[in-house]
PDB file of C-alpha atoms in Angstrom:
ATOM      1  CA  ASP A 396     -50.376  26.420  60.877  1.00 81.00           C
ATOM      2  CA  SER A 397     -48.307  27.184  57.763  1.00 83.00           C
ATOM      3  CA  GLY A 398     -51.281  27.286  55.415  1.00 91.00           C
ATOM      4  CA  VAL A 399     -49.948  24.357  53.389  1.00 95.00           C
ATOM      5  CA  THR A 400     -52.154  21.284  53.541  1.00 97.00           C
ATOM      6  CA  GLN A 401     -51.192  17.715  52.790  1.00 97.00           C
ATOM      7  CA  THR A 402     -53.366  14.641  52.548  1.00 97.00           C
ATOM      8  CA  PRO A 403     -53.427  11.985  53.710  1.00 97.00           C
ATOM      9  CA  LYS A 404     -51.603  12.382  57.003  1.00 96.00           C
ATOM     10  CA  HIS A 405     -50.734   8.697  57.164  1.00 97.00           C
ATOM     11  CA  LEU A 406     -50.625   6.059  54.472  1.00 97.00           C
ATOM     12  CA  ILE A 407     -49.902   2.375  54.918  1.00 98.00           C
ATOM     13  CA  THR A 408     -49.560   0.213  51.862  1.00 97.00           C
ATOM     14  CA  ALA A 409     -47.800  -2.851  50.532  1.00 97.00           C
ATOM     15  CA  THR A 410     -44.762  -3.293  48.344  1.00 97.00           C
ATOM     16  CA  GLY A 411     -45.467  -2.999  44.660  1.00 97.00           C
ATOM     17  CA  GLN A 412     -48.413  -0.676  45.140  1.00 98.00           C
ATOM     18  CA  ARG A 413     -48.922   2.875  43.889  1.00 98.00           C
ATOM     19  CA  VAL A 414     -49.970   5.849  45.996  1.00 98.00           C
ATOM     20  CA  THR A 415     -50.732   9.518  45.433  1.00 98.00           C
ATOM     21  CA  LEU A 416     -49.868  12.228  47.904  1.00 98.00           C
ATOM     22  CA  ARG A 417     -51.631  15.537  47.631  1.00 98.00           C
ATOM     23  CA  CYS A 418     -50.521  19.044  48.525  1.00 98.00           C
ATOM     24  CA  SER A 419     -52.331  22.372  48.489  1.00 97.00           C
ATOM     25  CA  PRO A 420     -50.005  25.369  48.716  1.00 95.00           C
ATOM     26  CA  ARG A 421     -50.651  28.530  50.694  1.00 93.00           C
ATOM     27  CA  SER A 422     -53.020  30.926  49.022  1.00 92.00           C
ATOM     28  CA  GLY A 423     -51.038  32.997  46.540  1.00 89.00           C
ATOM     29  CA  ASP A 424     -48.005  30.707  46.420  1.00 91.00           C
ATOM     30  CA  LEU A 425     -47.118  29.551  42.914  1.00 91.00           C
ATOM     31  CA  SER A 426     -44.217  27.281  43.706  1.00 91.00           C
ATOM     32  CA  VAL A 427     -44.449  23.817  45.228  1.00 93.00           C
ATOM     33  CA  TYR A 428     -41.535  21.732  46.448  1.00 94.00           C
ATOM     34  CA  TRP A 429     -41.532  18.080  47.486  1.00 96.00           C
ATOM     35  CA  TYR A 430     -39.068  16.725  50.032  1.00 96.00           C
ATOM     36  CA  GLN A 431     -38.519  13.253  51.428  1.00 97.00           C
ATOM     37  CA  GLN A 432     -37.354  12.615  54.978  1.00 97.00           C
ATOM     38  CA  SER A 433     -36.041   9.113  55.573  1.00 94.00           C
ATOM     39  CA  LEU A 434     -33.857   7.661  58.292  1.00 88.00           C
ATOM     40  CA  ASP A 435     -30.940   6.886  56.000  1.00 86.00           C
ATOM     41  CA  GLN A 436     -31.110   9.806  53.546  1.00 87.00           C
ATOM     42  CA  GLY A 437     -32.274  12.569  55.838  1.00 91.00           C
ATOM     43  CA  LEU A 438     -34.266  15.443  54.372  1.00 94.00           C
ATOM     44  CA  GLN A 439     -33.771  15.717  50.640  1.00 94.00           C
ATOM     45  CA  PHE A 440     -35.301  17.671  47.819  1.00 94.00           C
ATOM     46  CA  LEU A 441     -37.253  15.700  45.247  1.00 96.00           C
ATOM     47  CA  ILE A 442     -38.837  18.074  42.762  1.00 95.00           C
ATOM     48  CA  GLN A 443     -40.145  21.591  42.292  1.00 92.00           C
ATOM     49  CA  TYR A 444     -43.038  22.975  40.270  1.00 93.00           C
ATOM     50  CA  TYR A 445     -43.706  26.587  39.528  1.00 91.00           C
ATOM     51  CA  ASN A 446     -47.050  27.685  38.131  1.00 91.00           C
ATOM     52  CA  GLY A 447     -47.694  24.273  36.635  1.00 94.00           C
ATOM     53  CA  GLU A 448     -44.260  23.704  35.126  1.00 93.00           C
ATOM     54  CA  GLU A 449     -41.529  21.454  36.440  1.00 93.00           C
ATOM     55  CA  ARG A 450     -38.659  23.686  37.424  1.00 90.00           C
ATOM     56  CA  ALA A 451     -36.070  21.532  39.151  1.00 89.00           C
ATOM     57  CA  LYS A 452     -35.416  17.924  39.966  1.00 92.00           C
ATOM     58  CA  GLY A 453     -33.434  16.518  42.814  1.00 91.00           C
ATOM     59  CA  ASN A 454     -32.854  12.937  43.879  1.00 85.00           C
ATOM     60  CA  ILE A 455     -36.201  11.713  42.646  1.00 93.00           C
ATOM     61  CA  LEU A 456     -36.517   8.094  41.592  1.00 94.00           C
ATOM     62  CA  GLU A 457     -37.901   7.236  38.167  1.00 95.00           C
ATOM     63  CA  ARG A 458     -40.727   5.386  39.932  1.00 97.00           C
ATOM     64  CA  PHE A 459     -41.829   8.726  41.361  1.00 97.00           C
ATOM     65  CA  SER A 460     -43.555  11.481  39.432  1.00 96.00           C
ATOM     66  CA  ALA A 461     -45.328  14.689  40.249  1.00 97.00           C
ATOM     67  CA  GLN A 462     -47.462  17.352  38.688  1.00 97.00           C
ATOM     68  CA  GLN A 463     -48.971  20.692  39.531  1.00 97.00           C
ATOM     69  CA  PHE A 464     -52.507  21.394  38.411  1.00 97.00           C
ATOM     70  CA  PRO A 465     -54.070  24.646  37.173  1.00 96.00           C
ATOM     71  CA  ASP A 466     -55.467  25.319  40.650  1.00 95.00           C
ATOM     72  CA  LEU A 467     -51.833  25.013  41.851  1.00 95.00           C
ATOM     73  CA  HIS A 468     -52.306  21.949  44.018  1.00 97.00           C
ATOM     74  CA  SER A 469     -49.712  19.285  43.453  1.00 98.00           C
ATOM     75  CA  GLU A 470     -49.647  15.512  43.560  1.00 98.00           C
ATOM     76  CA  LEU A 471     -46.695  13.214  44.083  1.00 98.00           C
ATOM     77  CA  ASN A 472     -47.173   9.751  42.632  1.00 98.00           C
ATOM     78  CA  LEU A 473     -45.099   6.893  43.975  1.00 98.00           C
ATOM     79  CA  SER A 474     -45.290   3.572  42.157  1.00 97.00           C
ATOM     80  CA  SER A 475     -43.845   0.073  42.504  1.00 97.00           C
ATOM     81  CA  LEU A 476     -43.299   0.883  46.131  1.00 97.00           C
ATOM     82  CA  GLU A 477     -40.417  -0.658  48.028  1.00 97.00           C
ATOM     83  CA  LEU A 478     -39.761  -0.921  51.741  1.00 96.00           C
ATOM     84  CA  GLY A 479     -37.150   1.782  51.427  1.00 94.00           C
ATOM     85  CA  ASP A 480     -39.745   4.279  50.230  1.00 96.00           C
ATOM     86  CA  SER A 481     -41.159   4.444  53.736  1.00 97.00           C
ATOM     87  CA  ALA A 482     -40.597   8.032  54.774  1.00 97.00           C
ATOM     88  CA  LEU A 483     -42.168  11.328  55.691  1.00 97.00           C
ATOM     89  CA  TYR A 484     -42.986  13.299  52.557  1.00 98.00           C
ATOM     90  CA  PHE A 485     -43.186  17.052  52.887  1.00 97.00           C
ATOM     91  CA  CYS A 486     -44.629  19.581  50.559  1.00 96.00           C
ATOM     92  CA  ALA A 487     -43.540  23.207  50.788  1.00 93.00           C
ATOM     93  CA  SER A 488     -44.713  26.277  48.975  1.00 92.00           C
ATOM     94  CA  SER A 489     -43.332  29.712  48.296  1.00 88.00           C
ATOM     95  CA  VAL A 490     -44.526  32.795  46.478  1.00 83.00           C
ATOM     96  CA  THR A 491     -41.986  32.590  43.677  1.00 74.00           C
ATOM     97  CA  PRO A 492     -38.747  30.685  43.160  1.00 67.00           C
ATOM     98  CA  GLY A 493     -36.762  33.833  42.795  1.00 56.00           C
ATOM     99  CA  GLY A 494     -36.035  37.129  44.458  1.00 44.00           C
ATOM    100  CA  ALA A 495     -36.523  37.796  48.114  1.00 48.00           C
ATOM    101  CA  GLU A 496     -39.605  35.644  48.496  1.00 54.00           C
ATOM    102  CA  ASN A 497     -37.578  32.586  49.216  1.00 65.00           C
ATOM    103  CA  GLU A 498     -39.173  31.423  52.412  1.00 77.00           C
ATOM    104  CA  GLN A 499     -40.640  27.984  52.008  1.00 85.00           C
ATOM    105  CA  PHE A 500     -43.595  27.095  54.177  1.00 89.00           C
ATOM    106  CA  PHE A 501     -43.890  23.414  54.938  1.00 93.00           C
ATOM    107  CA  GLY A 502     -46.985  21.306  55.224  1.00 95.00           C
ATOM    108  CA  PRO A 503     -47.465  18.802  58.052  1.00 95.00           C
ATOM    109  CA  GLY A 504     -46.192  15.930  55.921  1.00 96.00           C
ATOM    110  CA  THR A 505     -47.546  12.563  54.833  1.00 97.00           C
ATOM    111  CA  ARG A 506     -46.069   9.577  56.606  1.00 97.00           C
ATOM    112  CA  LEU A 507     -45.835   6.664  54.189  1.00 98.00           C
ATOM    113  CA  THR A 508     -45.285   3.171  55.518  1.00 97.00           C
ATOM    114  CA  VAL A 509     -44.621   0.406  53.021  1.00 97.00           C
ATOM    115  CA  LEU A 510     -45.078  -3.093  54.439  1.00 96.00           C
TER     116      LEU A 510
ATOM    117  CA  ALA B 436     -22.314  21.383  45.122  1.00 83.00           C
ATOM    118  CA  GLN B 437     -23.936  22.748  48.215  1.00 90.00           C
ATOM    119  CA  LYS B 438     -23.529  20.955  51.499  1.00 95.00           C
ATOM    120  CA  VAL B 439     -24.589  21.523  55.087  1.00 97.00           C
ATOM    121  CA  THR B 440     -22.932  19.792  58.015  1.00 97.00           C
ATOM    122  CA  GLN B 441     -24.366  19.579  61.482  1.00 97.00           C
ATOM    123  CA  ALA B 442     -21.697  17.679  63.329  1.00 94.00           C
ATOM    124  CA  GLN B 443     -23.700  17.310  66.539  1.00 97.00           C
ATOM    125  CA  THR B 444     -26.066  14.410  66.096  1.00 96.00           C
ATOM    126  CA  GLU B 445     -27.549  14.623  69.574  1.00 97.00           C
ATOM    127  CA  ILE B 446     -27.293  17.077  72.448  1.00 97.00           C
ATOM    128  CA  SER B 447     -28.776  16.644  75.878  1.00 97.00           C
ATOM    129  CA  VAL B 448     -28.811  19.416  78.484  1.00 97.00           C
ATOM    130  CA  VAL B 449     -30.629  20.268  81.651  1.00 97.00           C
ATOM    131  CA  GLU B 450     -33.332  22.896  81.556  1.00 97.00           C
ATOM    132  CA  LYS B 451     -32.138  26.507  81.842  1.00 97.00           C
ATOM    133  CA  GLU B 452     -28.751  25.729  80.375  1.00 97.00           C
ATOM    134  CA  ASP B 453     -27.645  27.569  77.253  1.00 97.00           C
ATOM    135  CA  VAL B 454     -27.001  25.394  74.220  1.00 98.00           C
ATOM    136  CA  THR B 455     -25.430  26.079  70.835  1.00 98.00           C
ATOM    137  CA  LEU B 456     -26.158  24.083  67.704  1.00 98.00           C
ATOM    138  CA  ASP B 457     -23.427  24.193  65.092  1.00 98.00           C
ATOM    139  CA  CYS B 458     -23.911  24.483  61.355  1.00 98.00           C
ATOM    140  CA  VAL B 459     -21.196  24.620  58.706  1.00 98.00           C
ATOM    141  CA  TYR B 460     -22.005  25.007  55.043  1.00 98.00           C
ATOM    142  CA  GLU B 461     -20.311  24.783  51.681  1.00 96.00           C
ATOM    143  CA  THR B 462     -21.324  26.632  48.555  1.00 94.00           C
ATOM    144  CA  ARG B 463     -19.711  28.235  45.538  1.00 92.00           C
ATOM    145  CA  ASP B 464     -22.469  30.796  45.255  1.00 89.00           C
ATOM    146  CA  THR B 465     -21.723  34.331  46.358  1.00 89.00           C
ATOM    147  CA  THR B 466     -25.349  34.940  47.167  1.00 89.00           C
ATOM    148  CA  TYR B 467     -27.319  32.400  49.139  1.00 91.00           C
ATOM    149  CA  TYR B 468     -29.731  31.985  52.009  1.00 91.00           C
ATOM    150  CA  LEU B 469     -29.320  30.120  55.267  1.00 93.00           C
ATOM    151  CA  PHE B 470     -32.169  28.768  57.357  1.00 93.00           C
ATOM    152  CA  TRP B 471     -32.952  27.045  60.596  1.00 95.00           C
ATOM    153  CA  TYR B 472     -35.993  24.820  60.987  1.00 95.00           C
ATOM    154  CA  LYS B 473     -37.340  23.079  64.078  1.00 96.00           C
ATOM    155  CA  GLN B 474     -38.990  19.671  63.925  1.00 95.00           C
ATOM    156  CA  PRO B 475     -40.805  18.906  67.188  1.00 94.00           C
ATOM    157  CA  PRO B 476     -41.927  15.371  68.047  1.00 91.00           C
ATOM    158  CA  SER B 477     -45.189  15.991  66.199  1.00 89.00           C
ATOM    159  CA  GLY B 478     -43.196  15.981  62.965  1.00 90.00           C
ATOM    160  CA  GLU B 479     -43.932  19.262  61.236  1.00 91.00           C
ATOM    161  CA  LEU B 480     -41.132  21.563  60.104  1.00 93.00           C
ATOM    162  CA  VAL B 481     -41.280  24.969  61.726  1.00 91.00           C
ATOM    163  CA  PHE B 482     -39.406  27.856  60.146  1.00 89.00           C
ATOM    164  CA  LEU B 483     -37.198  29.748  62.591  1.00 93.00           C
ATOM    165  CA  ILE B 484     -35.005  32.103  60.595  1.00 90.00           C
ATOM    166  CA  ARG B 485     -33.731  32.991  57.140  1.00 89.00           C
ATOM    167  CA  ARG B 486     -30.472  34.837  56.569  1.00 89.00           C
ATOM    168  CA  ASN B 487     -29.166  36.430  53.388  1.00 88.00           C
ATOM    169  CA  SER B 488     -25.473  35.877  52.724  1.00 90.00           C
ATOM    170  CA  PHE B 489     -24.888  39.626  52.553  1.00 88.00           C
ATOM    171  CA  ASP B 490     -26.270  40.210  56.009  1.00 85.00           C
ATOM    172  CA  GLU B 491     -23.800  39.077  58.635  1.00 84.00           C
ATOM    173  CA  GLN B 492     -25.478  40.778  61.525  1.00 84.00           C
ATOM    174  CA  ASN B 493     -26.269  38.472  64.358  1.00 86.00           C
ATOM    175  CA  GLU B 494     -29.925  38.141  65.194  1.00 87.00           C
ATOM    176  CA  ILE B 495     -31.733  37.667  68.448  1.00 88.00           C
ATOM    177  CA  SER B 496     -35.335  36.634  68.875  1.00 89.00           C
ATOM    178  CA  GLY B 497     -36.284  36.121  72.468  1.00 93.00           C
ATOM    179  CA  ARG B 498     -34.237  33.208  73.798  1.00 95.00           C
ATOM    180  CA  TYR B 499     -32.975  32.368  70.320  1.00 96.00           C
ATOM    181  CA  SER B 500     -29.940  33.907  68.686  1.00 95.00           C
ATOM    182  CA  TRP B 501     -28.017  33.190  65.527  1.00 95.00           C
ATOM    183  CA  ASN B 502     -24.364  33.829  64.734  1.00 95.00           C
ATOM    184  CA  PHE B 503     -23.520  34.021  61.043  1.00 95.00           C
ATOM    185  CA  GLN B 504     -19.812  34.046  60.183  1.00 94.00           C
ATOM    186  CA  LYS B 505     -19.070  34.043  56.501  1.00 93.00           C
ATOM    187  CA  SER B 506     -15.332  33.735  57.109  1.00 93.00           C
ATOM    188  CA  THR B 507     -15.817  30.308  58.666  1.00 95.00           C
ATOM    189  CA  SER B 508     -18.949  29.366  56.681  1.00 96.00           C
ATOM    190  CA  SER B 509     -20.874  28.859  59.874  1.00 96.00           C
ATOM    191  CA  PHE B 510     -24.382  29.720  60.987  1.00 96.00           C
ATOM    192  CA  ASN B 511     -24.732  28.676  64.590  1.00 97.00           C
ATOM    193  CA  PHE B 512     -27.888  28.733  66.660  1.00 97.00           C
ATOM    194  CA  THR B 513     -27.977  29.369  70.401  1.00 97.00           C
ATOM    195  CA  ILE B 514     -30.865  28.810  72.750  1.00 97.00           C
ATOM    196  CA  THR B 515     -30.522  30.687  76.005  1.00 97.00           C
ATOM    197  CA  ALA B 516     -32.127  29.399  79.198  1.00 97.00           C
ATOM    198  CA  SER B 517     -33.403  26.292  77.437  1.00 97.00           C
ATOM    199  CA  GLN B 518     -36.835  24.884  78.195  1.00 97.00           C
ATOM    200  CA  VAL B 519     -38.302  21.414  77.855  1.00 96.00           C
ATOM    201  CA  VAL B 520     -40.460  22.672  74.968  1.00 95.00           C
ATOM    202  CA  ASP B 521     -37.280  23.349  73.008  1.00 97.00           C
ATOM    203  CA  SER B 522     -36.750  19.601  72.682  1.00 97.00           C
ATOM    204  CA  ALA B 523     -36.832  18.859  68.971  1.00 97.00           C
ATOM    205  CA  VAL B 524     -34.681  18.087  65.977  1.00 97.00           C
ATOM    206  CA  TYR B 525     -33.168  21.231  64.522  1.00 98.00           C
ATOM    207  CA  PHE B 526     -32.158  21.495  60.889  1.00 97.00           C
ATOM    208  CA  CYS B 527     -29.863  23.987  59.265  1.00 97.00           C
ATOM    209  CA  ALA B 528     -30.442  24.493  55.539  1.00 95.00           C
ATOM    210  CA  LEU B 529     -28.880  26.315  52.611  1.00 93.00           C
ATOM    211  CA  SER B 530     -30.485  27.641  49.467  1.00 89.00           C
ATOM    212  CA  GLU B 531     -29.140  29.247  46.340  1.00 84.00           C
ATOM    213  CA  ALA B 532     -30.501  32.723  45.743  1.00 79.00           C
ATOM    214  CA  SER B 533     -31.601  32.055  42.185  1.00 75.00           C
ATOM    215  CA  GLY B 534     -32.977  29.188  40.177  1.00 72.00           C
ATOM    216  CA  ALA B 535     -34.962  26.551  41.968  1.00 70.00           C
ATOM    217  CA  GLN B 536     -33.895  27.690  45.419  1.00 79.00           C
ATOM    218  CA  LYS B 537     -34.311  24.207  46.774  1.00 85.00           C
ATOM    219  CA  LEU B 538     -33.269  23.718  50.373  1.00 89.00           C
ATOM    220  CA  VAL B 539     -30.244  21.584  51.122  1.00 93.00           C
ATOM    221  CA  PHE B 540     -30.559  20.334  54.686  1.00 96.00           C
ATOM    222  CA  GLY B 541     -28.034  19.191  57.207  1.00 97.00           C
ATOM    223  CA  GLN B 542     -28.576  15.892  58.970  1.00 96.00           C
ATOM    224  CA  GLY B 543     -30.168  17.594  61.941  1.00 97.00           C
ATOM    225  CA  THR B 544     -29.318  17.826  65.630  1.00 97.00           C
ATOM    226  CA  ARG B 545     -31.619  16.144  68.114  1.00 97.00           C
ATOM    227  CA  LEU B 546     -31.847  18.391  71.153  1.00 98.00           C
ATOM    228  CA  THR B 547     -33.219  17.019  74.400  1.00 97.00           C
ATOM    229  CA  ILE B 548     -33.881  19.342  77.284  1.00 97.00           C
ATOM    230  CA  ASN B 549     -34.221  17.470  80.548  1.00 96.00           C
ATOM    231  CA  PRO B 550     -36.224  18.921  83.431  1.00 94.00           C
TER     232      PRO B 550
END
């Protein structure tokens, strides 16, 4: 158990819908990363938040957005869902984005299926 | 741009055989981190090792060992006396040492250990 929690574990929805994925980082970790694992794109970085502020963006679609709240949990919002958005979405946390504390601990993932 | 290549898509061996998973990376950074993660059939990502680019010492942890060669930009992973429980997808990843420190993953190698 990494200490990172993600809910829900599974999500099945229809095209055009909007969903919210939730992540709680390990106690003491200020940085949250979101990754998407799909069959065609592999594992890729979406976005990072550090202490409530967006710090870096990767290949995140405009239909997707995220935020980190004062209690440091993070939510990833996916809207106007398409079949191709079906994937495993991971959240990871780390103590800080810099220095030696670079190890990212991954949550169990949320498997999103868009029908 | 950073890139990680795991040329072996799938490997299948018989239990107790030794197996090496290859990882080649590209980066312009002089300081970076290299990682290996294991993804068992249950889906979670399990951290195995992190290596700083300045530390080229090979590392051994039980049946696992890692060979980091900066001259060839490789960070290979060897499992000695493989076991069925080692069956998983293994990912090599690269991270810059500053900034967002997002992980750039290879495509993964699916390792199957047959009894």
